[in-house]
Amino acid sequence: MLVQQQKIQFSLYSSLYDLIVPKDNMLRKINELIGFSFIYDELLNKYCTNNGRTAESPVRMFKYLLLKTIYTVSDIDVVERSRFDMSFKYFLEMAPEEDVINSSTLTKYRKLRLKDTDLLNLLISKTVTIALEKGIIRPKSIIVDATHTLSRSNPFSAIAVLHERSKLLRKTVYLFDDQWKERMSEKNNTNELEKELAYCKELERRLEKEQSLSSILAVKEKLNLLKETIEDTQENFTLSKDPDAKMGHKSADSSFFGYKTHLAMTEERIITAAVVTSGEKGDGPELPKLLEISQENGIDVDIIIGDGAYTGKKNLKLTSGQNIKVVARLNVTIAQGARKDEDKFDYNKDADRFVCPAGHMAIRKACQGKKNVGTNQIQTYYFDVEKCKTCSLKEGCYKEGTKTKTYSVSIKSDLHQEQISFQETDYYKEKAKRRYKIEAKNSELKNVHGYDRAISYGITNMQMQGAIAIFAVNLKRILKLM
């Protein structure tokens, strides 16, 4: 049962807060800056209002999570610290002698109460509204970029997972019929993925023919697990406990396994929009969402500052229609207009490579034709055909027996002359110098608030982590600018 959030209960010791928690304490300032009743309103439908024992206040529980993010501590430590840290108790609106919650309650709160809530946009919108009301945000420009977060789970190679799952299935079969040791096909002892897939498929086929064996529950469960792994392997070559995380690339030689958070931020360093995606997604396609969310949050955008990833044809067309200038150096590879399957292959500006729909990045590129000779140059990207052979999306993309898989784009020398001319102006050069601000914000999120690694599995939990981290940095920034 849920009751309305109460203020600090009357206590003989409440005056201690005035003595111990100074006026310039950050947590005191946050309590004075923002009312957290919107959290109660947002989560009201997640509680029963007239039955059961009294639940912990949703506002206080949210404040626990905010403290956890601000100070980068564990559930256990944030609860333990709130037992003796008076600034924590003041922020949580507790009486000085009041006891704390059990730390396991925070886990239940995240899983049961915050599930299916658009916490990311809610918290960003709230802080942007405060910044606008305080007159903090003035220039009509946003800076856009993406930052990566490593998955909590380390990726395993596909062949290692197949080895383990097939081994588990064999051991289960032998428990019920050890004579199958003589009937099993020869195991794959190489590190070739195709041979391991062929072995696993043959094992699956043989066991499914033996209904008396495959119908046993223990065997059936292990068989289904192997079948699922085969399907996952054909679709993506990286498997882990985190089903939503994917392999992304920071450069042609550097990769990461996890997520990307695409950010829009004002020049005052207030984050106005965020979109969380898996790691393999490109930066450019997320610009329309970032722009739309920023505008919905009350930002009147005249200028977008970013890097070459945001100069795709669709983005330039969108911004031109709204009279928005894009301060980003034109990248001829992604700005060209005659590219095939533009909606399918994403350009990774960090690696300067295209990424196919299955998430595999081109291994090299080559340029054909000469510059400024009248004919268009062709940029050709080459993909690893060994991955193409076992890809679940190869139909219509890869032809069996082909020795190479390429993807070509035209580089038109006369395209986007207006943007090229804009790049040469003093105004463009002055605005471009301000892009560093978002790099500093990315660093703050990662190094101060633990956003360099996910604390839980799945993109929903990543969005929740991002929501509270961004809420924290926005509040801190507002306090600093006031």
XYZ file of C-alpha atoms in Angstrom:
482
model
C 0.000 0.000 0.000
C 1.292 3.439 -0.913
C 0.830 6.663 1.022
C 1.722 10.181 -0.029
C 5.396 11.111 0.530
C 5.782 12.708 3.944
C 8.177 15.459 4.919
C 10.617 14.988 7.785
C 8.667 13.706 10.753
C 8.688 15.752 13.909
C 11.699 14.809 15.951
C 13.478 16.226 18.936
C 16.680 15.926 16.916
C 15.596 17.619 13.648
C 17.488 20.785 14.593
C 20.700 18.775 14.164
C 20.361 19.204 10.400
C 20.756 22.981 10.712
C 23.939 22.471 12.705
C 25.512 19.629 10.731
C 24.395 20.083 7.100
C 25.753 23.435 5.814
C 23.708 25.730 3.601
C 26.042 25.200 0.657
C 25.874 21.395 0.863
C 25.096 19.990 -2.597
C 22.360 17.642 -1.370
C 20.655 20.462 0.539
C 20.794 22.591 -2.617
C 19.264 19.805 -4.724
C 16.383 19.448 -2.251
C 15.776 23.199 -2.463
C 16.114 23.278 -6.266
C 13.700 20.545 -7.239
C 10.582 18.940 -5.832
C 10.511 15.206 -6.378
C 6.723 14.796 -6.305
C 6.774 14.107 -10.060
C 8.371 10.738 -9.250
C 5.387 9.895 -7.040
C 2.954 10.889 -9.815
C 4.837 8.857 -12.413
C 4.960 5.664 -10.314
C 1.553 5.863 -8.626
C 0.008 3.232 -10.918
C 2.773 0.759 -9.965
C 1.484 0.528 -6.379
C -1.718 -0.585 -4.688
C -3.209 2.368 -2.785
C -5.574 0.504 -0.438
C -4.215 -2.968 0.259
C -1.121 -4.602 1.735
C 1.541 -3.303 4.062
C 2.802 0.246 3.684
C 5.418 0.499 0.939
C 8.596 2.520 1.137
C 8.125 5.973 -0.365
C 8.864 5.861 -4.142
C 10.431 9.312 -3.854
C 12.798 8.211 -1.107
C 13.695 5.071 -3.056
C 14.474 7.177 -6.125
C 16.639 9.457 -4.003
C 18.599 6.417 -2.837
C 19.333 5.589 -6.487
C 20.318 9.188 -7.156
C 22.745 9.130 -4.214
C 24.147 5.845 -5.488
C 24.856 7.480 -8.870
C 26.203 10.776 -7.545
C 28.706 9.067 -5.242
C 29.263 5.888 -7.327
C 28.644 3.396 -4.525
C 26.882 0.033 -4.303
C 23.351 -0.579 -3.018
C 24.733 -1.864 0.273
C 27.095 1.090 0.712
C 24.552 3.805 -0.091
C 22.159 2.344 2.495
C 24.921 1.931 5.080
C 26.150 5.480 4.538
C 22.623 6.853 4.947
C 22.664 5.274 8.406
C 25.284 7.730 9.720
C 25.755 10.479 7.069
C 23.454 13.318 8.118
C 23.537 14.968 4.692
C 22.191 11.721 3.224
C 19.444 11.539 5.860
C 18.519 15.161 5.214
C 18.343 14.545 1.478
C 16.208 11.426 2.035
C 13.899 13.448 4.344
C 14.433 11.105 7.251
C 14.361 11.893 10.956
C 17.903 11.730 12.385
C 17.066 8.666 14.483
C 15.063 6.905 11.756
C 16.294 3.502 10.613
C 17.284 2.746 7.003
C 15.879 0.279 4.482
C 17.258 -3.131 3.579
C 19.512 -2.760 0.528
C 17.653 -5.550 -1.311
C 14.630 -3.235 -1.470
C 16.479 -1.117 -4.042
C 16.750 -4.091 -6.390
C 13.015 -4.754 -6.121
C 12.303 -1.059 -6.675
C 14.319 -1.043 -9.901
C 12.767 -4.253 -11.219
C 9.146 -3.757 -10.152
C 8.520 -0.017 -9.910
C 10.756 1.515 -12.565
C 10.002 -1.130 -15.181
C 8.126 0.143 -18.284
C 8.605 3.810 -17.375
C 10.161 6.346 -19.724
C 12.485 7.482 -16.967
C 15.167 8.718 -19.391
C 13.018 11.358 -21.099
C 11.139 12.187 -17.890
C 14.260 13.121 -15.918
C 15.942 14.983 -18.774
C 12.768 16.962 -19.443
C 12.501 17.918 -15.774
C 16.049 19.270 -15.553
C 15.814 21.124 -18.874
C 12.586 22.779 -17.676
C 14.340 23.947 -14.506
C 17.288 25.288 -16.520
C 14.937 27.214 -18.811
C 12.976 28.629 -15.865
C 16.208 29.779 -14.221
C 17.347 31.452 -17.460
C 20.444 29.271 -17.654
C 20.026 28.162 -21.278
C 20.518 31.026 -23.743
C 22.149 30.164 -27.117
C 19.916 28.285 -29.548
C 22.421 25.547 -30.284
C 22.952 21.926 -29.299
C 26.088 19.780 -29.439
C 25.628 16.116 -30.379
C 27.811 13.070 -29.873
C 27.696 9.441 -28.719
C 29.527 7.754 -25.865
C 29.990 4.026 -25.401
C 29.375 1.943 -22.286
C 30.832 -1.517 -21.835
C 28.426 -4.348 -21.110
C 28.507 -5.862 -17.649
C 29.027 -9.186 -19.385
C 32.220 -10.105 -21.197
C 31.594 -11.510 -24.686
C 32.450 -15.094 -25.467
C 33.572 -16.315 -28.860
C 30.818 -18.148 -30.729
C 32.903 -21.284 -31.195
C 33.611 -21.485 -27.437
C 29.896 -21.311 -26.620
C 29.054 -23.963 -29.237
C 31.771 -26.223 -27.826
C 30.329 -25.875 -24.322
C 26.685 -26.352 -25.311
C 27.378 -29.428 -27.449
C 29.499 -30.910 -24.658
C 26.689 -30.361 -22.152
C 24.204 -32.058 -24.477
C 26.470 -35.091 -24.984
C 27.015 -35.541 -21.257
C 23.255 -35.440 -20.646
C 22.651 -38.021 -23.382
C 25.277 -40.368 -21.893
C 23.501 -40.272 -18.540
C 20.521 -41.982 -20.128
C 22.274 -44.111 -22.754
C 26.052 -44.478 -22.596
C 26.009 -46.553 -25.799
C 25.605 -43.289 -27.673
C 29.318 -42.691 -27.134
C 29.933 -45.072 -30.018
C 27.240 -43.542 -32.225
C 28.256 -39.896 -31.946
C 29.865 -38.288 -34.989
C 33.494 -37.248 -34.701
C 33.934 -34.040 -32.712
C 35.396 -30.916 -34.271
C 38.871 -30.293 -32.879
C 39.661 -27.200 -34.941
C 38.966 -23.534 -34.326
C 36.960 -23.166 -37.537
C 33.466 -21.911 -36.823
C 31.924 -23.447 -39.954
C 33.097 -26.928 -38.947
C 31.789 -26.475 -35.395
C 28.411 -25.322 -36.720
C 28.275 -28.334 -39.060
C 29.090 -30.696 -36.181
C 26.415 -29.135 -33.919
C 23.783 -29.300 -36.665
C 24.618 -32.969 -37.279
C 24.360 -33.673 -33.550
C 20.994 -31.919 -33.478
C 19.741 -33.900 -36.495
C 20.764 -37.286 -35.051
C 19.177 -36.712 -31.678
C 15.921 -35.380 -33.107
C 15.570 -38.603 -35.088
C 15.762 -40.572 -31.801
C 12.393 -39.620 -30.332
C 12.814 -41.951 -27.381
C 15.855 -39.986 -26.304
C 15.048 -36.439 -27.416
C 11.675 -36.555 -25.658
C 13.373 -36.900 -22.248
C 13.014 -33.532 -20.550
C 16.670 -33.121 -19.526
C 17.885 -33.997 -23.031
C 15.209 -31.865 -24.676
C 16.227 -28.795 -22.647
C 19.906 -29.133 -23.579
C 18.996 -29.806 -27.217
C 16.826 -26.691 -27.412
C 19.641 -24.681 -25.832
C 22.051 -25.886 -28.520
C 19.548 -25.113 -31.294
C 19.056 -21.607 -29.957
C 22.829 -21.102 -29.793
C 23.222 -22.230 -33.406
C 20.606 -19.683 -34.493
C 22.230 -16.918 -32.422
C 25.643 -17.765 -33.825
C 24.423 -17.563 -37.403
C 22.941 -14.140 -36.676
C 25.753 -12.665 -34.604
C 29.241 -13.935 -33.849
C 29.407 -12.563 -30.308
C 27.416 -14.164 -27.506
C 27.154 -13.213 -23.834
C 24.821 -13.098 -20.860
C 23.700 -9.645 -22.031
C 21.316 -10.278 -24.942
C 20.963 -6.626 -25.986
C 24.650 -5.657 -26.029
C 26.440 -5.736 -29.380
C 29.958 -5.274 -30.692
C 30.717 -1.684 -31.689
C 33.838 -0.034 -33.066
C 35.794 2.967 -31.800
C 38.238 2.727 -34.702
C 39.176 0.300 -37.454
C 41.351 -1.603 -34.966
C 39.504 -0.992 -31.693
C 36.134 -2.434 -30.683
C 33.945 -2.645 -27.591
C 31.044 -4.821 -26.457
C 28.094 -2.940 -25.021
C 25.905 0.074 -25.693
C 25.943 3.590 -27.087
C 24.259 6.608 -25.564
C 23.584 9.332 -28.124
C 23.484 12.759 -26.477
C 22.383 16.302 -27.283
C 23.649 19.071 -25.023
C 23.434 22.853 -24.911
C 26.535 25.038 -24.855
C 25.900 25.506 -21.105
C 26.463 21.730 -20.818
C 22.877 20.806 -19.968
C 21.918 17.510 -21.636
C 18.632 17.986 -23.501
C 18.119 14.555 -25.098
C 19.496 11.024 -24.965
C 18.890 7.818 -26.919
C 20.375 4.483 -25.790
C 21.130 1.877 -28.477
C 23.207 -1.265 -28.805
C 26.887 -0.741 -29.588
C 26.866 -1.406 -33.333
C 24.444 1.420 -34.212
C 25.747 4.441 -36.127
C 25.694 7.964 -34.704
C 24.147 9.797 -37.658
C 20.752 8.007 -37.807
C 19.975 9.094 -34.224
C 20.187 12.838 -34.948
C 16.478 13.249 -35.890
C 15.434 11.715 -32.532
C 17.860 13.892 -30.568
C 16.620 17.006 -32.346
C 12.962 16.104 -31.846
C 13.371 15.333 -28.124
C 15.363 18.534 -27.546
C 12.645 20.581 -29.243
C 9.918 18.825 -27.222
C 11.849 19.749 -24.072
C 11.633 23.416 -25.005
C 14.930 24.037 -26.815
C 14.640 26.308 -29.854
C 17.424 24.905 -32.037
C 19.136 27.048 -34.694
C 22.529 25.302 -34.758
C 23.673 21.687 -34.361
C 27.361 21.128 -33.583
C 28.808 17.660 -34.182
C 31.278 15.612 -36.177
C 31.194 14.152 -39.674
C 28.892 11.280 -38.641
C 25.940 13.693 -38.636
C 26.367 15.043 -42.186
C 24.379 12.339 -43.932
C 22.032 13.425 -46.705
C 18.883 12.777 -44.655
C 20.178 14.826 -41.745
C 21.181 17.759 -43.935
C 17.802 17.661 -45.656
C 15.979 17.570 -42.298
C 17.936 20.480 -40.808
C 17.754 22.548 -43.989
C 13.954 22.259 -43.918
C 13.956 23.764 -40.406
C 16.583 26.447 -41.198
C 19.053 24.808 -38.822
C 22.756 25.109 -39.537
C 24.912 21.996 -39.097
C 28.383 22.783 -37.786
C 29.991 19.469 -38.744
C 32.645 18.827 -41.352
C 31.104 17.215 -44.395
C 32.181 13.615 -44.867
C 31.926 12.747 -48.542
C 31.479 9.052 -47.816
C 28.254 9.387 -45.871
C 26.940 12.588 -47.436
C 26.656 11.232 -50.968
C 23.164 10.674 -52.292
C 23.434 7.628 -54.548
C 24.474 5.085 -51.956
C 22.805 1.681 -52.241
C 20.689 0.371 -49.362
C 21.256 3.546 -47.373
C 18.840 2.442 -44.677
C 20.579 -0.913 -44.198
C 24.307 -0.241 -43.997
C 25.459 2.183 -41.283
C 28.598 4.264 -41.545
C 30.895 4.181 -38.486
C 32.782 7.468 -38.523
C 35.267 6.388 -35.835
C 36.444 3.396 -37.864
C 35.721 5.009 -41.270
C 33.981 1.792 -42.300
C 30.463 0.622 -43.132
C 28.687 -1.872 -40.868
C 26.279 -4.414 -42.375
C 22.782 -5.190 -40.956
C 24.225 -8.148 -39.007
C 26.652 -5.807 -37.231
C 29.849 -6.871 -39.030
C 32.255 -4.117 -40.041
C 34.106 -3.931 -43.346
C 37.675 -5.180 -43.018
C 39.194 -2.817 -45.597
C 38.367 -0.232 -48.262
C 39.680 0.860 -51.627
C 39.077 3.921 -53.791
C 38.695 3.703 -57.585
C 38.908 6.594 -60.020
C 40.714 9.930 -59.781
C 39.692 13.127 -58.065
C 38.377 16.036 -60.140
C 38.568 14.227 -63.467
C 34.889 14.519 -64.363
C 33.809 11.016 -63.387
C 32.731 10.038 -59.892
C 35.083 8.163 -57.621
C 33.890 4.863 -56.177
C 34.696 3.878 -52.584
C 34.533 0.087 -52.193
C 34.311 -1.627 -48.793
C 35.240 -5.296 -48.366
C 33.619 -7.643 -45.823
C 34.780 -10.945 -44.312
C 33.105 -13.631 -46.478
C 33.660 -16.276 -43.786
C 31.147 -14.396 -41.645
C 28.839 -13.897 -44.615
C 28.688 -17.651 -45.268
C 27.047 -18.379 -41.895
C 25.057 -15.152 -41.542
C 21.294 -15.539 -41.058
C 20.735 -12.362 -43.140
C 22.771 -13.507 -46.143
C 19.736 -14.018 -48.395
C 19.710 -11.221 -50.957
C 23.018 -9.945 -49.591
C 25.550 -12.714 -50.173
C 25.605 -15.183 -53.052
C 26.828 -18.693 -52.246
C 30.266 -19.410 -53.659
C 31.238 -15.762 -54.020
C 34.796 -15.146 -52.895
C 34.293 -11.505 -51.917
C 31.532 -9.361 -50.464
C 31.790 -5.665 -51.253
C 29.703 -2.553 -50.746
C 30.365 0.471 -52.977
C 29.358 4.116 -52.771
C 29.829 7.010 -55.155
C 31.701 10.098 -54.022
C 30.282 13.063 -55.898
C 32.671 16.012 -56.086
C 29.896 18.577 -56.700
C 27.578 17.469 -53.897
C 26.630 19.686 -50.953
C 28.404 22.818 -52.170
C 26.360 24.886 -49.758
C 27.646 22.922 -46.750
C 31.185 23.015 -48.104
C 30.978 26.794 -48.473
C 29.544 27.138 -44.945
C 32.524 25.199 -43.590
C 34.856 27.930 -44.788
C 33.115 30.766 -42.907
C 34.484 32.303 -39.701
C 31.135 31.618 -38.002
C 31.457 27.892 -38.665
C 35.060 27.811 -37.423
C 34.143 29.647 -34.219
C 31.200 27.346 -33.431
C 33.184 24.212 -34.264
C 35.612 25.049 -31.442
C 32.837 24.409 -28.916
C 32.379 20.728 -29.710
C 34.946 19.778 -27.053
C 32.345 20.539 -24.369
C 30.410 17.344 -25.024
C 33.608 15.300 -24.854
C 34.134 16.677 -21.347
C 30.553 15.755 -20.448
C 31.080 12.192 -21.706
C 34.169 12.003 -19.521
C 32.233 13.213 -16.472
C 29.534 10.596 -16.983
C 32.099 7.810 -17.248
C 34.801 8.783 -14.788
C 32.683 10.390 -12.063
C 29.361 8.574 -12.276
C 30.348 5.077 -13.382
C 28.871 5.261 -16.876
C 31.857 3.485 -18.412
C 30.312 0.076 -17.616
C 26.721 -1.148 -17.343
C 25.671 -2.169 -13.827
C 23.038 -4.613 -15.062
C 22.012 -6.610 -18.144
C 19.708 -5.465 -20.959
C 19.006 -2.213 -22.761
C 16.111 -1.342 -20.415
C 18.449 -1.324 -17.424
C 21.011 0.618 -19.476
C 18.360 3.288 -20.139
C 17.579 3.419 -16.423
C 21.256 3.804 -15.557
C 21.605 6.533 -18.179
C 18.515 8.356 -16.926
C 19.766 8.693 -13.350
C 23.354 9.497 -14.381
C 22.220 12.273 -16.752
C 19.766 13.574 -14.144
C 22.643 13.809 -11.661
C 25.051 15.659 -13.981
C 22.313 18.056 -15.107
C 21.379 18.934 -11.517
C 25.015 19.485 -10.592
C 25.509 21.716 -13.626
C 22.407 23.785 -12.867
C 23.579 24.344 -9.291
C 26.979 25.474 -10.538
C 25.502 27.974 -13.013
C 22.978 29.483 -10.605
